[in-house]
DNA sequence: AGCACGCCGACT
DNA sequence: GTCGGCGTGCTC
């Protein structure tokens, strides 16, 4: 697909929700070269937009007089590599999403806005003579940012601390840096080329075997599912293989879940890996993100660590893709272009001819299925690395138990004993705020969100009622909205209340609460985790946030306050999620010398899946789950697509989907099942009514064909104007 | 998605 | 008499 000498027609993907590309003539005075992957500024309707050139041609389906001239070619050479162009095209086709919007989501903001693709020169700073002499403590509390920066510079010593390292933490570090340079404590220095490889911990037999298998793959390609129990040392395996790839002068792209990308993780990677590492996290400014992206594209960066969207980063010399915690939901984009980064990583790696490693302690059913069918190489790590012992796990039957803010007596007793023994306790509660319901004791009225089918959560500290689904927020009513009674009572408990109760149950015991509210401030998460790791905090409590990958060596007791969510949900993914959560959470217990204990509070201790998970572990659960899925013809034994619709008018989504259903039925392949339309599990959200139509098929092909035809037909459906609709291929949640 | 055109209600 | 509501159409 290269530009021919006479190629005059530019095929441009334009950021708008119309499928297909748009043809343009080259700019009037244009003498340079054109090649797919360059950005083009084009007139589009009445405005100017930035599109991506995806091809050139001598001819157009449109008459000459309909074609307009491109305004400018924005890049001298292609910005996107051929493989990313191919991937975007493939993804647009697979997810039935307009190609222009696919490019709009994969380009960094600065490039989407037409800014020049110029990379800032790499920078680094080191301590001056005066800087080495100064006591960091003297900067003290007055300038914590400056103090932290000096400390980093001291750690980096003569090599200097790089801009890339400073960006890991996010936020404004420039101001502090400039101040320190001004004071003569720091000076610019040439950025270090490579870092010495530090010593490596030894591997156990399983880790070694996994490493060997992966290194064999590096020679060729393929997909490996690295299925390792928590604490089995998956990261060590990644590090070895990555180092091996780096040695071959190839780049490595590492994708991690959204909350998994912490400065702590990046620091560990930096310490262990030679070469240049850039991280692509949400705390970067547009300019910083562009810089990191270009470093990857030009090949200046050797390791790229990022979340979902980093998958589309061009790589000059690709060698390996790693998807850590591959089962994590955050790899699937939940709006707009609903791609799954893990699935696309497999596609991209195959096209690049490089291996891809999917790592998890609790693999997704899809991945296990692929491993079973021999599509993926299944590498297992069954033993905890080092001296770590597996924890003991018990169910606590909540039926008839007296509860204190959701804590059963046995759990409180175990926590007390654990604290006495000097252990650290970790409690999970998947509900933030003080109480999920505020009830009028006189008439039964409850505070509800005016825009959603949901209750408002009472946040005591802020004294606000908040909707966790749409962000709606109000002052706490002094009186009942219905009868005027002032007897309003919080029902149920969230992390805020749990923290308060724990403070009174265990006075003088330092507690750290980690949830979205307590970590909203920049660096708050790091600070709380540091308190947890240092052992200063004896009780840690939090939401799912706390379940992901943080290394907390002293935790010896883990309590899951409510593991019944997901057991009886509407979404068939529910039990898989529950098992993953329980397993991940349990893995937090007893990672070091201390054997851990896990207590699961439940009202359904007899639930077969729960029993199975406890008795025989995640693999056994997965087999049972798989059998259920096979019997019900659910994924991975069939393929799903969801047509979602929402509108302010209550009836519009259903009317649209009914019309869509008829359309689908008329174009559908024989094998495709159509179900619905049905209201979404939460029908009203953020003031919009939502409904969905489900399409299902044993094999991918007929479903895909049906979706293509349906997508096309929907473009011209008049009812489509009255709703916001989207197609979700391989939906991960039915919300 | 944006943006304009166009045709009906309550305001200066 | 106009300002502005959102239905409809179009973007190479």
XYZ file of C-alpha atoms (C1' of nucleotides) in Angstrom:
759
model
C 0.000 0.000 0.000
C 2.717 2.502 -0.895
C 2.185 5.660 -2.812
C 2.566 5.242 -6.531
C 4.256 7.988 -8.497
C 1.002 9.069 -10.028
C -1.033 8.517 -6.896
C -3.048 11.631 -6.464
C -5.915 10.425 -4.323
C -5.302 10.351 -0.576
C -7.432 7.972 1.463
C -7.851 9.625 4.827
C -9.357 8.303 8.053
C -11.212 11.258 9.527
C -12.256 11.467 13.203
C -16.006 11.100 12.789
C -18.433 8.242 13.406
C -18.892 7.357 9.749
C -17.350 4.097 8.651
C -14.799 4.171 5.878
C -12.218 6.653 4.686
C -12.532 9.881 2.721
C -10.761 10.683 -0.527
C -8.810 13.899 -1.026
C -6.508 15.364 -3.621
C -3.000 16.236 -2.520
C -2.351 19.801 -1.334
C -1.918 22.222 -4.207
C 1.725 23.058 -3.782
C 2.724 19.675 -2.456
C 6.034 18.273 -3.625
C 7.049 15.930 -0.786
C 6.297 12.258 -0.431
C 3.119 10.734 0.874
C 2.905 7.392 2.647
C 0.307 5.741 4.821
C 0.701 6.637 8.481
C 1.232 10.354 7.948
C -1.228 12.811 9.444
C -3.123 15.014 7.046
C -5.047 18.194 7.690
C -8.176 18.214 5.585
C -11.297 20.316 5.143
C -14.259 18.312 6.382
C -17.664 19.880 5.960
C -17.226 23.368 7.294
C -14.204 22.740 9.438
C -10.611 21.600 9.350
C -9.716 18.267 10.957
C -6.655 16.108 11.441
C -6.906 12.681 9.845
C -4.572 9.802 9.169
C -3.514 8.823 5.673
C -4.205 5.117 5.288
C -3.665 4.653 1.576
C -3.163 6.244 -1.821
C -4.797 5.533 -5.129
C -4.991 6.728 -8.727
C -8.733 6.590 -8.733
C -11.662 7.419 -6.538
C -15.212 6.144 -6.475
C -16.262 9.766 -6.315
C -16.375 12.160 -9.289
C -13.417 14.512 -9.544
C -15.473 17.583 -8.725
C -16.552 16.140 -5.391
C -12.980 15.796 -4.204
C -11.407 18.536 -2.135
C -7.751 19.218 -1.637
C -6.021 18.287 1.601
C -4.824 21.395 3.403
C -1.469 20.023 4.496
C 0.522 16.890 5.074
C 1.498 17.256 8.722
C 4.290 14.686 8.934
C 7.343 14.330 6.737
C 7.462 10.611 7.316
C 4.847 8.163 8.597
C 4.048 8.670 12.250
C 2.394 5.295 12.565
C 4.260 2.140 11.697
C 2.810 -0.242 9.140
C 1.879 -2.715 11.852
C -0.095 -0.145 13.852
C -1.924 0.910 10.688
C -2.743 -2.698 9.993
C -3.817 -3.248 13.593
C -6.097 -0.207 13.519
C -7.701 -1.438 10.332
C -8.118 -4.922 11.736
C -9.609 -3.571 14.976
C -12.003 -1.226 13.176
C -13.240 -4.224 11.244
C -13.420 -6.622 14.181
C -15.122 -4.197 16.576
C -17.230 -2.657 13.807
C -16.073 0.778 14.757
C -15.380 3.673 12.341
C -11.713 3.681 11.408
C -11.373 7.429 11.912
C -12.467 7.125 15.525
C -10.115 4.205 16.017
C -7.212 6.421 15.000
C -8.540 9.241 17.151
C -8.438 6.962 20.218
C -5.019 5.553 19.520
C -3.184 8.836 18.860
C -1.888 10.880 21.803
C -3.922 14.058 22.273
C -1.149 16.336 21.046
C -0.889 14.468 17.746
C -4.654 14.321 17.342
C -4.670 18.094 17.638
C -2.150 18.407 14.836
C 0.828 19.414 16.973
C 4.227 18.647 15.435
C 5.675 15.225 16.239
C 8.844 16.635 17.685
C 10.631 14.941 20.499
C 12.188 17.015 23.217
C 15.863 16.211 23.770
C 16.345 13.868 26.723
C 17.243 15.620 29.940
C 18.896 14.638 33.181
C 20.105 16.397 36.317
C 22.579 15.603 39.047
C 23.524 17.092 42.405
C 26.038 19.902 42.431
C 28.762 20.180 45.044
C 26.403 22.306 47.134
C 23.608 19.811 46.526
C 25.666 16.967 47.881
C 26.522 18.985 50.959
C 23.007 19.990 51.870
C 20.969 17.912 54.269
C 17.758 16.905 52.590
C 15.957 17.020 55.903
C 16.670 20.731 56.110
C 14.315 21.353 53.206
C 11.908 19.556 55.468
C 8.210 19.987 55.257
C 8.474 23.380 53.636
C 9.263 21.935 50.226
C 8.431 18.236 50.187
C 8.595 18.049 46.399
C 12.051 19.562 46.344
C 13.176 17.249 49.112
C 11.870 14.204 47.239
C 13.568 15.368 44.079
C 16.901 15.857 45.834
C 16.570 12.385 47.255
C 16.003 10.931 43.795
C 19.006 12.829 42.499
C 21.101 11.516 45.378
C 20.003 7.963 44.564
C 20.903 8.411 40.919
C 24.315 9.822 41.915
C 26.649 10.740 39.040
C 24.389 9.263 36.357
C 21.794 11.898 37.076
C 18.044 11.611 37.389
C 16.237 11.665 34.047
C 13.077 13.517 33.038
C 11.547 10.136 32.247
C 12.068 8.981 35.828
C 10.601 12.180 37.212
C 7.513 11.705 35.081
C 6.763 8.340 36.661
C 5.199 9.984 39.679
C 3.088 12.410 37.703
C 2.245 15.963 38.627
C 4.333 19.072 38.333
C 7.954 18.326 39.042
C 9.307 21.127 36.811
C 8.628 23.869 39.329
C 10.534 22.106 42.094
C 13.319 21.238 39.678
C 13.696 24.796 38.463
C 13.823 26.007 42.043
C 16.612 23.563 42.871
C 18.611 24.506 39.785
C 18.101 28.160 40.713
C 19.456 27.443 44.209
C 22.503 25.794 42.655
C 21.733 22.393 44.185
C 21.083 20.607 40.878
C 22.671 20.944 37.461
C 21.860 19.545 34.062
C 24.007 16.644 32.908
C 24.094 14.330 29.885
C 21.477 11.585 30.219
C 22.892 8.154 31.026
C 23.012 5.677 28.176
C 22.498 2.383 29.922
C 22.323 1.148 33.435
C 24.290 -1.740 34.852
C 22.209 -4.870 35.297
C 21.860 -5.483 39.003
C 21.996 -8.895 40.630
C 19.005 -11.164 40.142
C 17.296 -13.374 42.663
C 17.614 -17.054 41.879
C 14.741 -18.855 40.200
C 12.982 -21.993 41.325
C 12.559 -24.907 38.952
C 9.162 -23.824 37.657
C 10.281 -20.263 37.079
C 13.338 -21.524 35.265
C 11.242 -23.795 33.087
C 8.879 -20.931 32.249
C 11.821 -18.680 31.436
C 13.343 -21.333 29.182
C 10.072 -21.842 27.347
C 9.612 -18.103 26.877
C 13.156 -17.591 25.687
C 12.620 -20.292 23.112
C 9.617 -18.323 21.986
C 11.636 -15.147 21.687
C 13.455 -16.914 18.876
C 10.172 -17.370 17.054
C 6.771 -16.122 18.225
C 3.546 -17.366 19.770
C 1.327 -16.752 22.772
C 2.178 -17.935 26.271
C -0.244 -17.954 29.162
C 1.869 -17.540 32.264
C -0.502 -18.954 34.837
C 1.133 -18.447 38.215
C -0.385 -18.404 41.680
C 0.033 -15.168 43.625
C 3.534 -14.909 44.958
C 4.927 -17.429 42.499
C 7.239 -14.823 41.051
C 5.678 -14.031 37.681
C 7.306 -10.630 37.674
C 10.729 -12.204 38.054
C 10.012 -14.342 35.009
C 8.918 -11.282 33.022
C 12.071 -9.444 34.060
C 14.343 -12.266 32.934
C 12.692 -12.609 29.567
C 12.500 -8.855 29.040
C 16.196 -8.553 29.849
C 16.898 -11.276 27.318
C 14.925 -9.439 24.637
C 16.657 -6.153 25.470
C 19.980 -7.880 25.043
C 18.949 -8.672 21.483
C 18.395 -4.952 21.025
C 14.630 -5.316 20.754
C 11.898 -3.304 22.481
C 9.405 -4.637 24.984
C 5.885 -3.343 25.516
C 4.360 -4.120 28.906
C 0.653 -3.528 29.528
C -0.626 -3.403 33.079
C -4.094 -2.750 34.549
C -5.083 0.817 35.281
C -4.496 0.745 39.017
C -1.543 -1.578 38.584
C 0.614 1.121 37.033
C 2.092 2.609 40.168
C 5.401 4.437 40.578
C 6.431 1.474 42.710
C 6.045 -0.960 39.822
C 7.863 1.322 37.389
C 10.652 1.812 39.906
C 11.117 -1.946 40.176
C 11.317 -2.278 36.408
C 13.782 0.583 36.188
C 15.989 -0.905 38.863
C 16.110 -4.276 37.219
C 16.251 -3.524 33.520
C 19.011 -1.964 31.493
C 18.172 0.529 28.786
C 15.594 3.317 28.702
C 12.144 2.863 30.101
C 9.181 5.153 29.553
C 5.853 4.825 31.281
C 2.557 5.871 29.745
C 0.232 6.611 32.641
C -2.775 8.865 33.152
C -0.839 11.433 35.160
C 1.218 12.618 32.186
C 0.597 15.951 30.528
C -0.168 15.905 26.796
C 3.394 16.962 26.044
C 4.924 14.312 28.275
C 2.723 11.619 26.804
C 3.743 12.642 23.298
C 7.367 12.521 24.316
C 7.099 9.002 25.721
C 5.100 7.862 22.698
C 7.695 9.234 20.284
C 10.510 7.681 22.284
C 8.846 4.326 21.696
C 8.139 5.029 18.031
C 11.680 6.152 17.263
C 13.220 3.281 19.163
C 14.901 5.514 21.727
C 12.982 3.809 24.519
C 13.690 0.136 25.136
C 10.871 -0.678 27.528
C 7.402 0.855 27.393
C 5.128 0.300 30.372
C 1.579 1.490 30.022
C -2.107 0.853 30.395
C -4.651 -0.225 27.782
C -4.090 2.493 25.185
C -0.323 1.948 25.183
C -1.017 -1.132 23.088
C -1.144 1.080 19.999
C 2.253 2.676 20.560
C 4.402 2.209 17.453
C 7.600 0.292 18.115
C 10.662 0.774 15.942
C 12.185 -2.614 16.847
C 9.546 -4.743 18.566
C 10.634 -7.863 20.395
C 8.038 -8.848 22.985
C 4.611 -7.912 24.368
C 3.692 -8.607 27.976
C 0.165 -8.321 29.368
C 0.263 -8.467 33.130
C -2.933 -9.451 34.985
C -4.437 -10.339 31.636
C -7.825 -11.124 33.208
C -8.234 -7.535 34.372
C -11.339 -5.730 33.224
C -9.544 -2.459 32.600
C -8.006 -3.875 29.408
C -11.407 -3.593 27.802
C -12.427 -0.069 26.918
C -15.968 0.473 28.124
C -17.028 3.326 25.874
C -16.567 4.560 22.352
C -14.168 2.209 20.618
C -14.714 -0.839 22.831
C -11.536 -2.778 22.166
C -9.838 -5.347 24.342
C -6.130 -4.567 24.633
C -5.237 -8.150 25.549
C -6.998 -9.605 22.536
C -5.530 -6.985 20.234
C -2.091 -7.597 21.722
C -2.345 -11.198 20.565
C -3.279 -9.994 17.085
C -0.509 -7.424 17.001
C 2.133 -9.843 18.226
C 1.152 -12.399 15.625
C 1.454 -9.836 12.866
C 4.772 -8.606 14.190
C 6.038 -12.148 14.535
C 6.976 -11.546 18.166
C 5.877 -13.492 21.240
C 3.291 -12.264 23.690
C 3.068 -13.276 27.344
C -0.281 -13.148 29.135
C 0.304 -13.340 32.851
C -2.195 -13.896 35.646
C -2.808 -15.778 38.852
C -6.436 -16.011 37.816
C -6.600 -16.270 34.032
C -9.737 -15.299 32.172
C -11.879 -18.210 30.971
C -11.175 -17.143 27.389
C -7.434 -17.436 27.920
C -7.675 -20.795 29.677
C -9.823 -22.040 26.858
C -7.268 -20.932 24.300
C -4.556 -22.628 26.311
C -6.545 -25.846 26.522
C -7.104 -25.860 22.808
C -3.389 -25.517 22.262
C -3.525 -22.032 20.809
C -1.526 -20.699 23.733
C 1.364 -22.348 25.440
C 0.295 -22.927 29.037
C 3.099 -22.199 31.515
C 2.255 -22.870 35.138
C 3.847 -21.604 38.300
C 2.192 -23.537 41.102
C 4.564 -22.847 43.969
C 5.111 -19.658 45.838
C 8.609 -18.361 45.267
C 11.031 -18.137 48.175
C 9.879 -19.189 51.587
C 6.303 -17.958 51.270
C 3.692 -20.398 52.552
C 0.232 -20.686 51.055
C -2.406 -19.213 53.360
C -5.152 -21.140 55.105
C -8.604 -20.079 53.971
C -11.823 -20.315 55.999
C -15.419 -19.386 55.365
C -17.205 -17.447 58.090
C -20.933 -18.165 58.019
C -22.653 -14.842 58.568
C -26.146 -16.293 58.994
C -27.527 -15.341 62.377
C -24.242 -13.706 63.395
C -24.098 -10.461 65.290
C -22.322 -7.963 63.095
C -20.467 -4.807 64.048
C -20.324 -2.601 60.969
C -20.280 -5.749 58.893
C -17.607 -7.460 60.995
C -18.501 -10.800 62.549
C -17.341 -11.662 66.058
C -14.957 -14.415 64.897
C -13.289 -12.027 62.452
C -12.861 -9.383 65.160
C -11.397 -12.001 67.499
C -8.945 -13.196 64.853
C -7.886 -9.644 64.091
C -7.283 -9.005 67.795
C -5.133 -12.105 68.094
C -3.265 -11.260 64.926
C -2.510 -7.760 66.178
C -1.292 -9.157 69.494
C 1.060 -11.434 67.600
C 2.414 -8.419 65.777
C 0.725 -9.260 62.481
C -0.823 -6.901 59.985
C -4.483 -7.276 58.967
C -6.009 -6.482 55.610
C -9.772 -6.022 55.153
C -11.621 -5.787 51.895
C -14.964 -4.175 51.424
C -16.090 -3.359 47.966
C -18.125 -0.342 48.943
C -16.713 3.088 49.561
C -18.393 5.831 51.533
C -20.044 5.561 54.924
C -23.286 3.794 54.098
C -24.798 2.744 50.776
C -28.330 3.615 51.897
C -29.838 6.444 53.894
C -33.260 5.401 55.189
C -36.089 7.262 56.898
C -36.923 5.198 59.953
C -40.441 6.617 60.137
C -41.722 6.088 56.599
C -39.186 3.941 54.765
C -38.089 6.582 52.254
C -34.535 6.176 50.960
C -32.297 8.770 49.342
C -32.169 7.987 45.645
C -30.266 9.443 42.754
C -32.534 11.667 40.659
C -30.713 10.595 37.487
C -30.099 6.850 38.055
C -31.924 3.774 39.289
C -29.633 3.752 42.294
C -29.387 4.749 45.912
C -27.193 7.588 47.043
C -24.235 6.694 49.208
C -23.725 8.735 52.306
C -20.200 10.085 52.675
C -19.908 11.166 56.254
C -16.570 12.979 56.132
C -17.732 15.201 53.296
C -21.285 15.150 54.641
C -22.623 14.605 51.139
C -24.835 12.124 49.406
C -23.180 10.830 46.263
C -24.239 8.644 43.403
C -21.447 6.248 42.502
C -22.837 5.758 39.018
C -23.167 9.285 37.663
C -21.330 11.532 40.104
C -24.480 13.335 41.249
C -23.929 14.939 44.636
C -26.151 16.734 47.160
C -26.028 18.000 50.696
C -27.329 15.526 53.224
C -30.998 16.116 53.815
C -31.809 16.958 57.410
C -35.284 15.676 56.880
C -36.944 12.857 55.080
C -37.861 13.843 51.543
C -41.309 12.328 52.026
C -42.605 12.680 55.577
C -40.280 15.290 57.050
C -39.044 13.036 59.830
C -35.546 13.773 61.103
C -34.913 10.126 61.953
C -32.701 9.311 58.968
C -30.499 6.266 59.433
C -27.556 4.886 57.519
C -28.121 1.286 56.433
C -25.299 -1.024 55.436
C -21.647 -0.095 55.607
C -18.899 1.241 53.432
C -15.169 1.606 53.978
C -15.543 4.963 55.726
C -17.777 3.479 58.387
C -15.605 0.399 58.656
C -12.596 2.580 59.333
C -14.484 4.424 62.061
C -15.665 1.199 63.666
C -12.166 -0.243 63.580
C -10.849 2.891 65.255
C -13.195 2.335 68.173
C -12.669 -1.439 68.267
C -8.903 -1.103 68.151
C -8.031 2.269 69.691
C -4.416 3.354 69.183
C -3.924 0.897 66.322
C -2.834 2.822 63.210
C -5.171 2.223 60.275
C -4.747 2.939 56.578
C -7.827 3.144 54.382
C -7.247 2.826 50.653
C -10.154 3.547 48.349
C -10.934 6.021 45.630
C -11.882 8.690 48.154
C -8.785 8.412 50.311
C -6.429 8.310 47.313
C -7.935 11.103 45.273
C -5.078 13.457 46.040
C -1.895 13.102 44.030
C 0.551 10.823 45.813
C -1.941 9.868 48.532
C -2.016 6.264 47.321
C 1.773 6.030 47.446
C 1.822 7.565 50.908
C -0.797 5.151 52.282
C 0.921 2.161 50.706
C 4.222 3.294 52.170
C 2.599 3.395 55.628
C 1.302 -0.101 54.978
C 4.611 -1.498 53.774
C 6.677 0.061 56.541
C 4.409 -1.683 59.008
C 3.402 1.602 60.628
C -0.228 0.940 59.778
C -1.365 -2.282 61.440
C -4.796 -2.517 59.877
C -5.284 -1.878 56.174
C -8.698 -1.635 54.706
C -9.907 -0.823 51.281
C -11.797 -1.662 48.146
C -10.663 -3.765 45.168
C -7.945 -1.190 44.634
C -6.010 -2.922 47.354
C -6.294 -6.346 45.761
C -4.102 -5.599 42.780
C -0.489 -6.483 42.932
C 0.756 -4.343 45.786
C 3.465 -6.115 47.658
C 2.578 -6.008 51.355
C 5.025 -8.363 53.045
C 3.720 -8.176 56.614
C 0.076 -9.011 56.030
C -0.800 -12.183 57.901
C -4.585 -11.932 58.057
C -6.929 -11.087 55.209
C -10.651 -10.610 55.680
C -13.142 -10.339 52.842
C -16.216 -8.756 54.372
C -18.694 -9.597 51.679
C -17.889 -12.225 49.108
C -21.515 -12.808 48.115
C -21.513 -10.125 45.433
C -21.311 -11.886 42.129
C -22.702 -15.186 43.327
C -26.190 -14.470 42.109
C -25.713 -11.553 39.769
C -27.413 -11.000 36.426
C -24.095 -11.053 34.613
C -22.670 -14.477 33.866
C -19.183 -13.026 34.410
C -20.090 -12.462 38.066
C -18.821 -15.723 39.522
C -15.602 -15.536 37.512
C -14.975 -12.053 38.922
C -15.786 -13.200 42.423
C -13.377 -16.125 42.197
C -10.672 -13.843 40.812
C -11.188 -11.336 43.582
C -11.147 -13.954 46.334
C -8.031 -15.550 44.888
C -6.213 -12.250 44.372
C -7.153 -11.051 47.826
C -6.114 -14.305 49.452
C -2.793 -13.967 47.735
C -2.136 -10.854 49.815
C -1.790 -12.993 52.939
C 1.514 -14.334 54.175
C 3.839 -13.509 51.360
C 6.983 -13.484 53.496
C 7.947 -15.657 56.440
C 4.568 -15.501 58.106
C 1.990 -18.069 57.020
C -1.208 -16.215 56.241
C -4.819 -16.700 57.112
C -7.789 -15.707 54.990
C -11.323 -15.323 56.325
C -14.228 -15.014 53.938
C -17.522 -13.736 55.304
C -20.525 -15.089 53.446
C -24.215 -15.778 53.776
C -23.880 -18.716 51.405
C -21.133 -20.937 52.752
C -22.680 -23.916 50.985
C -22.480 -22.347 47.520
C -20.867 -25.014 45.316
C -18.589 -22.675 43.382
C -17.398 -21.058 46.588
C -16.791 -24.466 48.135
C -14.921 -25.655 45.115
C -12.760 -22.536 44.946
C -11.777 -22.942 48.581
C -11.187 -26.640 48.543
C -9.419 -27.036 45.244
C -8.362 -23.568 44.179
C -8.840 -21.419 41.096
C -7.983 -24.050 38.462
C -10.715 -26.341 39.791
C -13.142 -23.450 39.949
C -12.221 -22.552 36.388
C -12.973 -26.091 35.198
C -16.405 -26.014 36.821
C -17.075 -22.539 35.513
C -16.042 -23.694 32.062
C -18.436 -26.634 32.220
C -21.281 -24.291 33.113
C -20.364 -22.001 30.258
C -20.153 -24.901 27.849
C -23.569 -26.190 28.921
C -25.164 -22.756 28.597
C -23.285 -21.973 25.378
C -21.764 -18.884 26.891
C -18.308 -17.515 26.058
C -15.750 -18.931 25.465
C -18.059 -21.543 23.916
C -19.907 -18.950 21.918
C -19.349 -15.371 20.901
C -21.421 -12.393 21.930
C -22.064 -8.917 20.695
C -24.216 -6.362 22.416
C -26.024 -3.546 20.691
C -26.489 -0.901 23.360
C -28.727 2.115 23.142
C -29.531 4.990 25.475
C -31.695 8.075 25.360
C -33.379 10.619 27.592
C -36.782 9.483 26.315
C -37.723 6.292 28.165
C -39.127 4.461 25.154
C -36.606 5.480 22.503
C -33.926 2.857 23.199
C -36.374 0.004 23.124
C -38.045 1.250 19.964
C -34.689 1.631 18.265
C -33.548 -1.813 19.360
C -36.816 -3.375 18.256
C -36.260 -1.906 14.807
C -32.634 -3.042 14.994
C -33.799 -6.513 15.938
C -35.956 -6.735 12.863
C -33.128 -5.470 10.726
C -30.734 -7.941 12.325
C -33.155 -10.807 11.818
C -33.437 -9.950 8.143
C -29.686 -9.848 7.574
C -28.497 -12.379 10.159
C -26.800 -15.592 9.263
C -28.875 -18.624 10.188
C -26.656 -19.575 13.133
C -26.914 -16.210 14.892
C -29.239 -15.951 17.874
C -30.840 -12.623 18.709
C -32.085 -11.884 22.213
C -33.917 -8.835 23.428
C -34.276 -5.960 23.454
C -34.105 -5.921 27.227
C -33.528 -3.005 29.600
C -29.971 -2.704 30.914
C -29.509 -4.099 34.455
C -29.571 -0.518 35.676
C -32.111 0.897 33.284
C -31.671 4.569 34.040
C -28.210 5.997 34.437
C -27.112 9.637 34.390
C -30.575 10.630 33.261
C -30.680 8.240 30.326
C -32.700 5.116 29.788
C -30.686 2.195 28.499
C -31.486 -1.049 26.766
C -29.595 -3.700 24.840
C -29.918 -6.326 22.156
C -27.778 -9.426 22.419
C -26.429 -11.379 19.472
C -24.878 -14.766 19.993
C -23.232 -17.355 17.809
C -21.220 -20.545 18.237
C -18.661 -19.435 15.713
C -17.216 -16.041 15.076
C -17.645 -15.743 11.344
C -21.444 -15.625 10.962
C -21.726 -13.205 13.881
C -19.103 -10.991 12.317
C -20.870 -10.974 8.975
C -24.168 -10.209 10.642
C -22.657 -7.321 12.570
C -21.187 -5.840 9.398
C -24.539 -5.869 7.670
C -26.338 -4.649 10.765
C -23.876 -1.814 11.317
C -24.356 -0.655 7.773
C -28.144 -0.835 7.995
C -28.204 1.047 11.294
C -26.486 4.009 9.661
C -29.593 4.652 7.661
C -32.155 3.803 10.326
C -34.101 6.912 11.269
C -34.771 5.666 14.811
C -30.994 5.666 15.264
C -31.052 9.453 15.421
C -33.099 9.522 18.556
C -30.682 7.375 20.576
C -26.995 7.008 21.317
C -26.077 3.516 20.221
C -22.920 1.451 20.200
C -21.852 -2.038 19.305
C -19.916 -3.975 21.920
C -18.125 -6.996 20.512
C -17.082 -9.497 23.214
C -18.814 -7.569 26.013
C -17.185 -7.998 29.407
C -20.006 -6.495 31.413
C -23.700 -6.277 30.826
C -24.109 -3.035 32.832
C -19.184 14.026 16.179
C -19.914 18.834 14.574
C -22.301 22.102 12.010
C -25.975 24.291 9.323
C -30.525 24.636 7.761
C -35.313 24.924 8.783
C -39.570 25.366 10.802
C -42.633 26.222 15.202
C -43.249 28.488 20.486
C -42.588 32.519 24.353
C -40.135 36.665 24.908
C -37.734 41.772 24.563
C -41.702 41.101 15.284
C -37.052 37.909 16.826
C -34.369 34.276 19.818
C -33.937 29.500 20.126
C -35.732 24.738 20.581
C -34.045 20.204 18.361
C -35.396 17.115 13.988
C -32.881 16.252 9.564
C -29.102 16.076 6.501
C -24.240 16.137 5.215
C -19.354 15.717 5.577
C -14.451 13.008 0.250
